[in-house]
Short mmCIF file of C-alpha atoms in Angstrom, two decimals:
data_model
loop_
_atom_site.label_atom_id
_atom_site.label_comp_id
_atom_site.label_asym_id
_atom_site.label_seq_id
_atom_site.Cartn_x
_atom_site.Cartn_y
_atom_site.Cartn_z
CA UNK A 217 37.28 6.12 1.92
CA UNK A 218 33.18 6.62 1.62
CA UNK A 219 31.02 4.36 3.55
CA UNK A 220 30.42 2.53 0.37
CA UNK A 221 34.31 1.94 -0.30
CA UNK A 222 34.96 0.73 3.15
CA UNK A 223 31.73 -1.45 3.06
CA UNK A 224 33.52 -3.03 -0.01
CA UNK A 225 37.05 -2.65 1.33
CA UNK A 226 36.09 -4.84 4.36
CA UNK A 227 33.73 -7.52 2.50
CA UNK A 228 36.72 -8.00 0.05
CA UNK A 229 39.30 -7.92 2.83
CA UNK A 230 41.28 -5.57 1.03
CA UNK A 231 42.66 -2.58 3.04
CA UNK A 232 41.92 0.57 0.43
CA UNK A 233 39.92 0.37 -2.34
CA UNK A 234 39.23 3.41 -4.91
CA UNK A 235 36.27 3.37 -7.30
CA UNK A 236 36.91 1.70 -10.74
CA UNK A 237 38.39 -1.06 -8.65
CA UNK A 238 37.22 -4.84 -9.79
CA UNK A 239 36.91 -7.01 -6.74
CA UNK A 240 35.39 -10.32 -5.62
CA UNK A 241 32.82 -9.48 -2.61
CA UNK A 242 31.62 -11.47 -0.12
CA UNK A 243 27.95 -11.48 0.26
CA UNK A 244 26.42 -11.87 3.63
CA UNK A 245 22.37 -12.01 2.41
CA UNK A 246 21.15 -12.98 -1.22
CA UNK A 247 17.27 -12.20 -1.49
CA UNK A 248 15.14 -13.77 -4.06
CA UNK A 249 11.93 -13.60 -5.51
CA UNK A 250 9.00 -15.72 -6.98
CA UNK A 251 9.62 -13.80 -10.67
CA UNK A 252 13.63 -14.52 -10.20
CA UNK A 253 13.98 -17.20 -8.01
CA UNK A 254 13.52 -20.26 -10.51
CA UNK A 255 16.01 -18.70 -12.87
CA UNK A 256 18.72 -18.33 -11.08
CA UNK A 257 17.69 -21.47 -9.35
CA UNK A 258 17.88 -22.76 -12.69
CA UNK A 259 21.30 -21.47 -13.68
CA UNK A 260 22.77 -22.31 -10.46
CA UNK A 261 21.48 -26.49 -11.04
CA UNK A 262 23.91 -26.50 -14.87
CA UNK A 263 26.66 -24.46 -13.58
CA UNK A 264 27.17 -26.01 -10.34
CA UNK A 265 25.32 -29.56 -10.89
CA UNK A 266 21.90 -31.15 -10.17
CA UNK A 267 22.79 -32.12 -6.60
CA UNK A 268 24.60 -29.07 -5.36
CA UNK A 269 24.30 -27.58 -2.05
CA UNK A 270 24.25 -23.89 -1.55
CA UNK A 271 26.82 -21.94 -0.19
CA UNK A 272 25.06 -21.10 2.69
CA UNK A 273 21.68 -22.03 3.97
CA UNK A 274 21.04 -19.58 6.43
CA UNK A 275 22.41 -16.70 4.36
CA UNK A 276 19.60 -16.97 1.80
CA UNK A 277 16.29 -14.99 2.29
CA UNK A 278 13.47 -15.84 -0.10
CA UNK A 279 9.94 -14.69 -0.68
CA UNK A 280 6.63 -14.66 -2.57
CA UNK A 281 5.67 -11.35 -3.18
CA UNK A 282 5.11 -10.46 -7.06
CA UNK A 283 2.88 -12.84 -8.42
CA UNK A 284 0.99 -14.36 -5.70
CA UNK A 285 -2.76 -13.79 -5.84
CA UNK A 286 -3.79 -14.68 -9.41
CA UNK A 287 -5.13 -17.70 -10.98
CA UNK A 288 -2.34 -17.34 -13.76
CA UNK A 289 -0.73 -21.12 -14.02
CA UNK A 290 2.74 -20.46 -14.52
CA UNK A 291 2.84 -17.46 -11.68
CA UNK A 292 1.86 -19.90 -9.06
CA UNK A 293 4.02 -22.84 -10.65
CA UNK A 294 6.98 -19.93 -9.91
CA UNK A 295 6.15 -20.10 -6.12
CA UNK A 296 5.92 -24.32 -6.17
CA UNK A 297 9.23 -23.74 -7.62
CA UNK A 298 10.67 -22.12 -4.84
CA UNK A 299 9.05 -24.36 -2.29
CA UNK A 300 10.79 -27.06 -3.79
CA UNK A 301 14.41 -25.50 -4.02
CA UNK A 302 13.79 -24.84 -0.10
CA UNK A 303 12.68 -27.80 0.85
CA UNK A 304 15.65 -29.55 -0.96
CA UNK A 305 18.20 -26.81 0.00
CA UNK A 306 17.13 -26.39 3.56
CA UNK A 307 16.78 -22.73 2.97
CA UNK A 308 16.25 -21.23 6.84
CA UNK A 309 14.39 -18.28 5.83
CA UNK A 310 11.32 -18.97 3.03
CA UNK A 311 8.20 -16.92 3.48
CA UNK A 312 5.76 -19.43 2.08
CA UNK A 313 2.51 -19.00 1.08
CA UNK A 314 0.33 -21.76 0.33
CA UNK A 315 -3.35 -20.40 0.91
CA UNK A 316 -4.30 -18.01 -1.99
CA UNK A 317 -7.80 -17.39 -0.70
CA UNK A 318 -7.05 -15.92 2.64
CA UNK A 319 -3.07 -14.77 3.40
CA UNK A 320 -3.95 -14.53 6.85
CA UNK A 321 -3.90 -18.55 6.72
CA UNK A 322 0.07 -18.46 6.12
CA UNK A 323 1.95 -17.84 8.99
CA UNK A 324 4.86 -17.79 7.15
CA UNK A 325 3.80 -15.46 4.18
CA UNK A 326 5.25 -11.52 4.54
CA UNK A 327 4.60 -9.84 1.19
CA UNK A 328 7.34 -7.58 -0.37
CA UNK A 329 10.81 -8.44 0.01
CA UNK A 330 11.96 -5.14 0.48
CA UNK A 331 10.12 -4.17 3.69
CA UNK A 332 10.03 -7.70 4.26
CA UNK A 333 13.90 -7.86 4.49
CA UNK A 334 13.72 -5.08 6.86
CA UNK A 335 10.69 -6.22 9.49
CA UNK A 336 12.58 -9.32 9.95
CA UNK A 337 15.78 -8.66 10.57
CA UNK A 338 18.08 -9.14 7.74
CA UNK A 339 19.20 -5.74 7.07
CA UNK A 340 22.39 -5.07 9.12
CA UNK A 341 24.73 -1.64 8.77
CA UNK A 342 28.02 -2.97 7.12
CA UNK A 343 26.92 -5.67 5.63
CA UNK A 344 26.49 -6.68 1.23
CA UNK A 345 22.77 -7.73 0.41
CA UNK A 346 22.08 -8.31 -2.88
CA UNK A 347 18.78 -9.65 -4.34
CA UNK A 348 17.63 -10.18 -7.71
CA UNK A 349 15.60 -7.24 -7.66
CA UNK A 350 16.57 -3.69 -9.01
CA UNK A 351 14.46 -2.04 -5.55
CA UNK A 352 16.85 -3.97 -3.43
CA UNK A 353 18.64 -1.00 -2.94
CA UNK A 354 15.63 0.14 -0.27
CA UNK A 355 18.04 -1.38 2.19
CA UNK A 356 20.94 0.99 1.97
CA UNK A 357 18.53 3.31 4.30
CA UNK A 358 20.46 0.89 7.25
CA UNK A 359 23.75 2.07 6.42
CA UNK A 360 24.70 -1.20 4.48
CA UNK A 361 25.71 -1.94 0.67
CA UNK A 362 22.30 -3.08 -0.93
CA UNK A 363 22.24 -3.97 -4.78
CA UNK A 364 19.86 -5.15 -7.36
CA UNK A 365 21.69 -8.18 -9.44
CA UNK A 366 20.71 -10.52 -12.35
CA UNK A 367 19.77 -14.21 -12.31
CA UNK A 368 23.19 -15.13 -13.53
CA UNK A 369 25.09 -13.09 -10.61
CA UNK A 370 22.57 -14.60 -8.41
CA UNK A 371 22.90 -18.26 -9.58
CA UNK A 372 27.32 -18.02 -9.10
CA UNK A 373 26.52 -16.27 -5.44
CA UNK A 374 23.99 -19.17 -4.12
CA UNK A 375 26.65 -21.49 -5.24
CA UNK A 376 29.75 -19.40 -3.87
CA UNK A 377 28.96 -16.58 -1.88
CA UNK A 378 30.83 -14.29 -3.89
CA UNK A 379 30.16 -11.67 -6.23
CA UNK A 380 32.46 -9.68 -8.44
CA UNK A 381 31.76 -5.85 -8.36
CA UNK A 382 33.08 -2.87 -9.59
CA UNK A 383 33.41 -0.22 -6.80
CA UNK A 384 31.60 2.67 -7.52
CA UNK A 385 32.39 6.53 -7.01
CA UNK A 386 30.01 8.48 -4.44
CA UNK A 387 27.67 11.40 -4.93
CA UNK A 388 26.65 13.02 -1.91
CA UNK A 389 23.76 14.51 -0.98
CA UNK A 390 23.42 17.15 1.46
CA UNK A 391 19.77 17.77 3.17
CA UNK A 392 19.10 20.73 4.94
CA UNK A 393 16.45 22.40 6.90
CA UNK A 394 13.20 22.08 8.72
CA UNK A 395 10.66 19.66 6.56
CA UNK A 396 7.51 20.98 6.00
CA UNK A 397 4.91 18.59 7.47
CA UNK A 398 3.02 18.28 3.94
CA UNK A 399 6.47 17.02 2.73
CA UNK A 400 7.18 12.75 2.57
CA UNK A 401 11.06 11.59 1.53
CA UNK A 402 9.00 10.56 -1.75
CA UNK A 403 9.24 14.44 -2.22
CA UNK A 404 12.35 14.74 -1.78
CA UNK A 405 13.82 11.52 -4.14
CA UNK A 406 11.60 12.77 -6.67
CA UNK A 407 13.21 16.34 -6.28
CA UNK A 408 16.77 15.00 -6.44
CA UNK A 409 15.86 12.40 -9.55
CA UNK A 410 14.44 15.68 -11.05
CA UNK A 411 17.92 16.96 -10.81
CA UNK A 412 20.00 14.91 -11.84
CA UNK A 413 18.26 12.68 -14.31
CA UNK A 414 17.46 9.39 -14.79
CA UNK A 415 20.56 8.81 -15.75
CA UNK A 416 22.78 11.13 -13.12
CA UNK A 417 23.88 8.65 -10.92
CA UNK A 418 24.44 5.45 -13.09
CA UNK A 419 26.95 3.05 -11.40
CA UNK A 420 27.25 5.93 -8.91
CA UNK A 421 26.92 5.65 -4.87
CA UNK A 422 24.07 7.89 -3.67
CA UNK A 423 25.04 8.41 -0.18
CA UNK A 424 22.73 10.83 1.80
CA UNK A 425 23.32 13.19 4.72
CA UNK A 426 22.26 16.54 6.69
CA UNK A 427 19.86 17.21 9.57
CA UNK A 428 16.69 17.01 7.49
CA UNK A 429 17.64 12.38 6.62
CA UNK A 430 19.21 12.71 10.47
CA UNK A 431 15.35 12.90 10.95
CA UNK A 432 13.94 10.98 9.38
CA UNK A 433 12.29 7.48 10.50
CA UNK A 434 13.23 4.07 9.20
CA UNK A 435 10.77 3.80 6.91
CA UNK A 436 11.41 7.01 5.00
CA UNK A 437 14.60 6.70 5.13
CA UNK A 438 14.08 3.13 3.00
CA UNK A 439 11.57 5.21 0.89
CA UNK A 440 14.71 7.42 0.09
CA UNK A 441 16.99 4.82 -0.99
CA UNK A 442 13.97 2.69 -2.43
CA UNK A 443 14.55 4.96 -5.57
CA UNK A 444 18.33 5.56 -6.13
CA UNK A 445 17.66 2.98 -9.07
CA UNK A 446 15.24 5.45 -11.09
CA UNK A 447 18.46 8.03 -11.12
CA UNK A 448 21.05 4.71 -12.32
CA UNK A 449 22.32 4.52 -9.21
CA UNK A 450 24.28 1.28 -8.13
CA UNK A 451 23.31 1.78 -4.63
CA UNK A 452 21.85 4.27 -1.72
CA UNK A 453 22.97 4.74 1.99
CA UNK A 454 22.24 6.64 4.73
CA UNK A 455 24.80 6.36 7.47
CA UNK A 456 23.26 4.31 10.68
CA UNK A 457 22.83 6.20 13.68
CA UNK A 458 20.63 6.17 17.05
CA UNK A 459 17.23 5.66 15.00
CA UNK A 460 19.00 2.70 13.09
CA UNK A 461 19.99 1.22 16.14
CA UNK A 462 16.70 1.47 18.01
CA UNK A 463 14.89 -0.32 14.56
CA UNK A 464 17.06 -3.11 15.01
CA UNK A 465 16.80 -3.82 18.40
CA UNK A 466 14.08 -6.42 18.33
CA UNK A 467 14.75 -7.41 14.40
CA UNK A 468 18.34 -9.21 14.93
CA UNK A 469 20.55 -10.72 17.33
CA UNK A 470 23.36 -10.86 15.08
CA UNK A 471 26.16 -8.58 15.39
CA UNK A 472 26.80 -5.83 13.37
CA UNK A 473 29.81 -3.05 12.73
CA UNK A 474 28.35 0.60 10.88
CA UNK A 475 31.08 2.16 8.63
CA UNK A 476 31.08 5.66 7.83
CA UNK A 477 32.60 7.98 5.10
CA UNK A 478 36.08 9.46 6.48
CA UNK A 479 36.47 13.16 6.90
CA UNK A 480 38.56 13.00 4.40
CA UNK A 481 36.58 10.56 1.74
CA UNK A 482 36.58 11.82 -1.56
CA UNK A 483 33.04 12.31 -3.20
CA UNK A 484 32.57 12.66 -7.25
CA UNK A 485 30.49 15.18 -6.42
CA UNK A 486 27.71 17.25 -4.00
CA UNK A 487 24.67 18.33 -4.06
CA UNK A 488 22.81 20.72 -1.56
CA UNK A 489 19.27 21.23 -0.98
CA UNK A 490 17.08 23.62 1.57
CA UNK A 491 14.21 20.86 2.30
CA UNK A 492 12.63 24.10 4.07
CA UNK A 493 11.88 26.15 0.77
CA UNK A 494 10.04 22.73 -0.80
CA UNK A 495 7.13 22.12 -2.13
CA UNK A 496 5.25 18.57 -3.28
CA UNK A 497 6.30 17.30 -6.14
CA UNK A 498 5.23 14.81 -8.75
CA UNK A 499 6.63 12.52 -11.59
CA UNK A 500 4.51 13.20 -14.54
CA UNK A 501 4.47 10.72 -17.44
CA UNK A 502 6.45 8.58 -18.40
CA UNK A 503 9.42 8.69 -16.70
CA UNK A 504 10.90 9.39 -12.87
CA UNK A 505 12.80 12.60 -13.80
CA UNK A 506 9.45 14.38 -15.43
CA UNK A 507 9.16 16.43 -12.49
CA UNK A 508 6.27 18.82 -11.46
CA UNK A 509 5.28 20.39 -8.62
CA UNK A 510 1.68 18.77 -7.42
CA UNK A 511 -0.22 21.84 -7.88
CA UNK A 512 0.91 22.77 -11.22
CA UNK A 513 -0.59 19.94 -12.22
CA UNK A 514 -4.33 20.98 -10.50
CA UNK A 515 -5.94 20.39 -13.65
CA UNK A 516 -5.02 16.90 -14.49
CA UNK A 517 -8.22 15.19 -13.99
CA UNK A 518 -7.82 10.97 -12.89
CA UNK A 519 -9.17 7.98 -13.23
CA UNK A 520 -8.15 6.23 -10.17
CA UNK A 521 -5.62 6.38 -7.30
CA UNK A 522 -3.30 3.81 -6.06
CA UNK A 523 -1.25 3.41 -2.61
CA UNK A 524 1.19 0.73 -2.24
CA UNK A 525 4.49 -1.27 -3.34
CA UNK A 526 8.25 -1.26 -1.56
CA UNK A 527 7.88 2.76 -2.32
CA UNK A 528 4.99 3.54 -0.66
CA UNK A 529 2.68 1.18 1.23
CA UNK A 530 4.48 0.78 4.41
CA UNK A 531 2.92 1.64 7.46
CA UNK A 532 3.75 4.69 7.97
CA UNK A 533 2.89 5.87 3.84
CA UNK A 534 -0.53 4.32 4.76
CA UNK A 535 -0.89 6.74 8.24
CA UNK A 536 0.05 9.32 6.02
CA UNK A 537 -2.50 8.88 3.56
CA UNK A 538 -5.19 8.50 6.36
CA UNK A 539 -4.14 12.07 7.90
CA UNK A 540 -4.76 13.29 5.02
CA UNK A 541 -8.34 11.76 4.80
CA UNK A 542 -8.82 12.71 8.32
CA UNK A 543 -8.08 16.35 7.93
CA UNK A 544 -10.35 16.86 4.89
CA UNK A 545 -13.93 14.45 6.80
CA UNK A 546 -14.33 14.32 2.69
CA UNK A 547 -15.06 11.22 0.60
CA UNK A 548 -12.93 9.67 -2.06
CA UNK A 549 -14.03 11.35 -5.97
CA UNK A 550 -12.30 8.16 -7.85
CA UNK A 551 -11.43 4.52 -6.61
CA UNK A 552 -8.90 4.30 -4.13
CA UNK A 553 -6.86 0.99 -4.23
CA UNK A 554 -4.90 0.22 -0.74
CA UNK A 555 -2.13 -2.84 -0.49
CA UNK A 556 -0.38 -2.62 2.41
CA UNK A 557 3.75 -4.39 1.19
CA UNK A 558 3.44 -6.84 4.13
CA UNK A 559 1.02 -8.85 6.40
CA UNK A 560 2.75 -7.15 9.54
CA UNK A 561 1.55 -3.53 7.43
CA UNK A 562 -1.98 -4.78 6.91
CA UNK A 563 -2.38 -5.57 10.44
CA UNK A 564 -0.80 -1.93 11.60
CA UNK A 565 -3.53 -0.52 9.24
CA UNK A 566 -6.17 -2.53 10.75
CA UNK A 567 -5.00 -1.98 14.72
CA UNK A 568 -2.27 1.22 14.78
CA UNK A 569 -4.69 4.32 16.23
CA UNK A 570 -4.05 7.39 13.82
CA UNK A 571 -2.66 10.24 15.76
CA UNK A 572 -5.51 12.98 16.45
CA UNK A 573 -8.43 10.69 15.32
CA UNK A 574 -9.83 9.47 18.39
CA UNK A 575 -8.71 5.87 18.47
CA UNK A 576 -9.44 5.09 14.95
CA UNK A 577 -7.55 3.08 12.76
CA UNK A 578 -6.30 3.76 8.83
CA UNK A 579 -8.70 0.88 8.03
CA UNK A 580 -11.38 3.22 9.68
CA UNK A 581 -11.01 6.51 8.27
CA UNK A 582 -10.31 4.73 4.81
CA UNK A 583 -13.58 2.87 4.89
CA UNK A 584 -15.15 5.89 6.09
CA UNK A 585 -13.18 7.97 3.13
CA UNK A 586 -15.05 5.39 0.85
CA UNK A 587 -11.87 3.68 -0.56
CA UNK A 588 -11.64 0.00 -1.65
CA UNK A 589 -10.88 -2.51 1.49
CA UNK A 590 -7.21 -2.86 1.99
CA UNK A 591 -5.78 -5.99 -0.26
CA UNK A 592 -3.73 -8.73 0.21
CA UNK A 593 0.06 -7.99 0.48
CA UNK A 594 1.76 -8.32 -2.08
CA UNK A 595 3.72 -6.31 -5.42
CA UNK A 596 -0.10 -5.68 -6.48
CA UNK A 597 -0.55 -3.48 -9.87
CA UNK A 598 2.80 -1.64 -9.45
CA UNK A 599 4.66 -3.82 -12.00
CA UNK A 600 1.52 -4.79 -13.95
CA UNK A 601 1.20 -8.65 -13.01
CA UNK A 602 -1.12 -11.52 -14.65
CA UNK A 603 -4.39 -10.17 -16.09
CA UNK A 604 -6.25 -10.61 -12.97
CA UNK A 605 -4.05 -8.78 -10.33
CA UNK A 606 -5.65 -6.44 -8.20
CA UNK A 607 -6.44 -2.85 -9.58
CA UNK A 608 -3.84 -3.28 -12.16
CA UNK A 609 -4.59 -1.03 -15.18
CA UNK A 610 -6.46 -3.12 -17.60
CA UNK A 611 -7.47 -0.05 -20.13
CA UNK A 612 -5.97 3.27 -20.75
CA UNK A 613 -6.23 5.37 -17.48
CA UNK A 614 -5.34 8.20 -15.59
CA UNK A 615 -3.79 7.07 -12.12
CA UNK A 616 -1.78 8.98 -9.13
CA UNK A 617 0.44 6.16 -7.24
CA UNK A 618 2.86 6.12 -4.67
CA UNK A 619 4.85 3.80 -6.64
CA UNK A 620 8.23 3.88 -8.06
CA UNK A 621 7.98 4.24 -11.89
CA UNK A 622 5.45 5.38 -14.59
CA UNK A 623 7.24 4.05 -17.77
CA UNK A 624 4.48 2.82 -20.53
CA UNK A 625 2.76 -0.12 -19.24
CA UNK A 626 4.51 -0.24 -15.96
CA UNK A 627 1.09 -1.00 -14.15
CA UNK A 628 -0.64 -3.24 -16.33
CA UNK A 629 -1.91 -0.91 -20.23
CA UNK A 630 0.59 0.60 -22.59
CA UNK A 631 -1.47 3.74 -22.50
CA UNK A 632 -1.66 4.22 -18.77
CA UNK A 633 -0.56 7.55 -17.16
CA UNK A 634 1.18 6.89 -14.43
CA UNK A 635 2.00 10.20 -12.16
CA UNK A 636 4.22 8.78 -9.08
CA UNK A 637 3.33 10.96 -5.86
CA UNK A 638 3.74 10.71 -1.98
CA UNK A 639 0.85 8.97 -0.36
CA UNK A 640 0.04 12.68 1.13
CA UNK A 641 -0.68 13.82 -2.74
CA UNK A 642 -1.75 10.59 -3.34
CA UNK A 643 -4.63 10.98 -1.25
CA UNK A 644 -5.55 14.73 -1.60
CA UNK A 645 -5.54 13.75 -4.89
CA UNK A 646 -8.32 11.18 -4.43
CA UNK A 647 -10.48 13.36 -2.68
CA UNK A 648 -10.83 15.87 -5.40
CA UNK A 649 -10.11 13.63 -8.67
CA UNK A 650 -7.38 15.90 -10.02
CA UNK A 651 -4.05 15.83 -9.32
CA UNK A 652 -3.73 17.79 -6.25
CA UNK A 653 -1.62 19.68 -3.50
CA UNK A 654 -1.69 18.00 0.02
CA UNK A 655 -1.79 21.38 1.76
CA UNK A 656 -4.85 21.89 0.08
CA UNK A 657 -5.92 19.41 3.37
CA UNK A 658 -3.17 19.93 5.31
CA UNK A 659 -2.89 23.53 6.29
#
């Protein structure tokens, strides 16, 4: 069997599973969110009754990320919403957020779910998560089954801790070679989505393998499997080794059993790629797939850049983006919008020295690179938001993010241009206000 059939094979305690198979899973984390939470809450109160108990209170992760900082009414009645289910449910692990004005003032409050999930601890190799979030998939990078589901799905699994799922074939990805160091994984997910489509790995398993993912960190690794959703795909994984491990040393105490694909596994199909012979790539408008390579695109002139989201405002996208700044001593041609996913990211960018700088810190070379102070964390302008979010696209504009998609009106206006990017091109790109090559700094 693949990873992803054992994974399934063992959470439905049946001994051999083949894809097409219909079976009832058992989930061991269900993540929701402030925009999906009081839904399935909701649906989960008629089918079950007003005064039922969850299946499990310490098997339910949920957190304020979307919505958070905005004056819109119904947004921050969402969150109150949650609070309450928590409070009534005894939910063990709700990252509250109460202060609006100053996150710092909430202990509890993390920021995305995504990396959030991942910082504190409950992404485990082996293991099913499923949230109610189509990015949820960022947690295959641990060598687990990770799934977006609906409010419905969600609603029957807080009551029963079950899901039924469909078992889904494999594709497997092979990458090879040394990667160039003005390369990100953002490169290479938009290569592969460029591939294979937006649609060339619907209901499929994206598992990925080869020395060039054996080396890369946890965080690009998530980055990798962050966007196995913009090619269809039911889920991503990258088989847990010696850097998975060492991640989770200090994030769980629970024990854990990694699975891996058998010699013998049978994959739908396989695709190779020299990472070596790459260059940096872009997703033009409006869609994932619409690949390009950055400097083909030199004479797209834009309005604004953005680095953040699940995608691409972890700590390590935001080191990126300051080597970048760093190399070139320039200043920033258009505004530069920074929200680190998590509070534990915006302190790294305010504390972590930046390798070959001196001692300085992101925060540092960004101010000095004249971009906008580093927000609160939170979902920001990738997925539009209320009216008021921060640097969400209120009129038709040009932007370079490090986001995950650039459909029409993705980040707030229908007319938008969205071109998705790694925080390296992301940045370069700022400096000159074009769309723009990294190496152009880099090399």
């Amino acid at each position: 069997m693949t990873l992803t059939e054992k994974i399934f094979s063992r959470a439905s305690e049946k001994p051999q599973l083949s894809p097409g198979d219909n079976v009832w899973v058992n989930v061991d984390i269900l993540m929701t969110h402030d925009v999906c939470g009081p839904g399935s809450f909701g649906i989960f109160k008629k089918e079950f009754g007003e005064n039922a108990k969850v299946w499990d209170r310490e098997k339910i992760v949920i957190i304020p990320d979307h919505y958070i900082f905005t004056s819109d009414e119904r947004a921050n009645r969402n969150v109150d919403i949650l609070r309450d289910f928590c409070m009534e449910q005894n939910i063990k692990y709700f990252y509250d957020i109460k202060d609006l004005g100053n996150f710092k003032a909430n202990p509890d409050y993390k920021g995305v779910c995504h990396i959030a999930l991942a910082q504190e601890g409950h992404c485990r190799p082996g293991e099913v998560l499923l949230g109610t979030d189509s990015h949820t998939c960022t947690a295959g990078a641990f060598g687990q089954f990770a799934t977006g589901i609906g409010n419905t799905d969600a609603g029957f699994v807080l009551g029963t801790g079950k899901v039924l799922l469909k078992v889904p074939p494999t594709l497997r990805f092979v990458l090879d070679g040394e990667m160039p160091d003005y390369l990100l994984a953002k490169d290479l997910i938009l290569q592969i989505i460029g591939e294979i489509s937006v649609a060339g790995a619907t209901y499929k398993s994206m598992e990925f393998v080869g020395t060039t993912v054996e080396r890369l960190s946890m965080e690009e690794r998530m980055t990798l499997c962050n966007m196995v959703v913009e090619a269809g795909g039911k889920n991503g994984v990258v088989p847990a080794d010696g850097t998975t491990f060492k991640y989770l040393e200090d994030k769980t105490s629970l024990p854990y059993e990694p699975v891996y694909s058998d010699e013998k596994a049978s994959f739908l199909s396989e695709y190779r790629f020299d990472i070596s012979k790459l260059e940096p790539l872009v997703a033009k408008p409006h869609s994932p797939d619409n690949r390009a390579l950055a400097r083909e695109c030199k004479d797209v002139k834009i309005d604004r850049v953005y680095i953040g989201s699940c995608t691409g405002g972890k700590t390590e996208d935001f080191l990126a983006a300051a080597k970048v700044f760093l190399a070139s001593g320039k200043k920033v041609k258009v505004p530069t919008f920074l929200v680190p996913a998590t509070q534990k990211v915006w302190m790294d960018v305010y504390t972590l020295p930046v390798p070959g700088s001196g001692g300085k810190t992101c925060s540092q070379i960004f101010e000095e690179a004249g971009c906008d102070t580093p927000a609160s964390p939170s979902c920001g302008a990738c997925l539009g938001g209320p009216k008021d979010t921060y640097a969400r696209m209120n009129e038709p504009m040009v932007c370079v993010s490090t986001t995950n998609r650039n459909f029409p009106g993705r980040m707030g206006h229908k007319e938008g241009q969205i071109y998705l990017a790694s925080p390296y091109t992301a940045a370069a790109s700022a400096l000159t206000g074009y769309v723009t090559d990294p190496r152009e700094f880099l090399e």
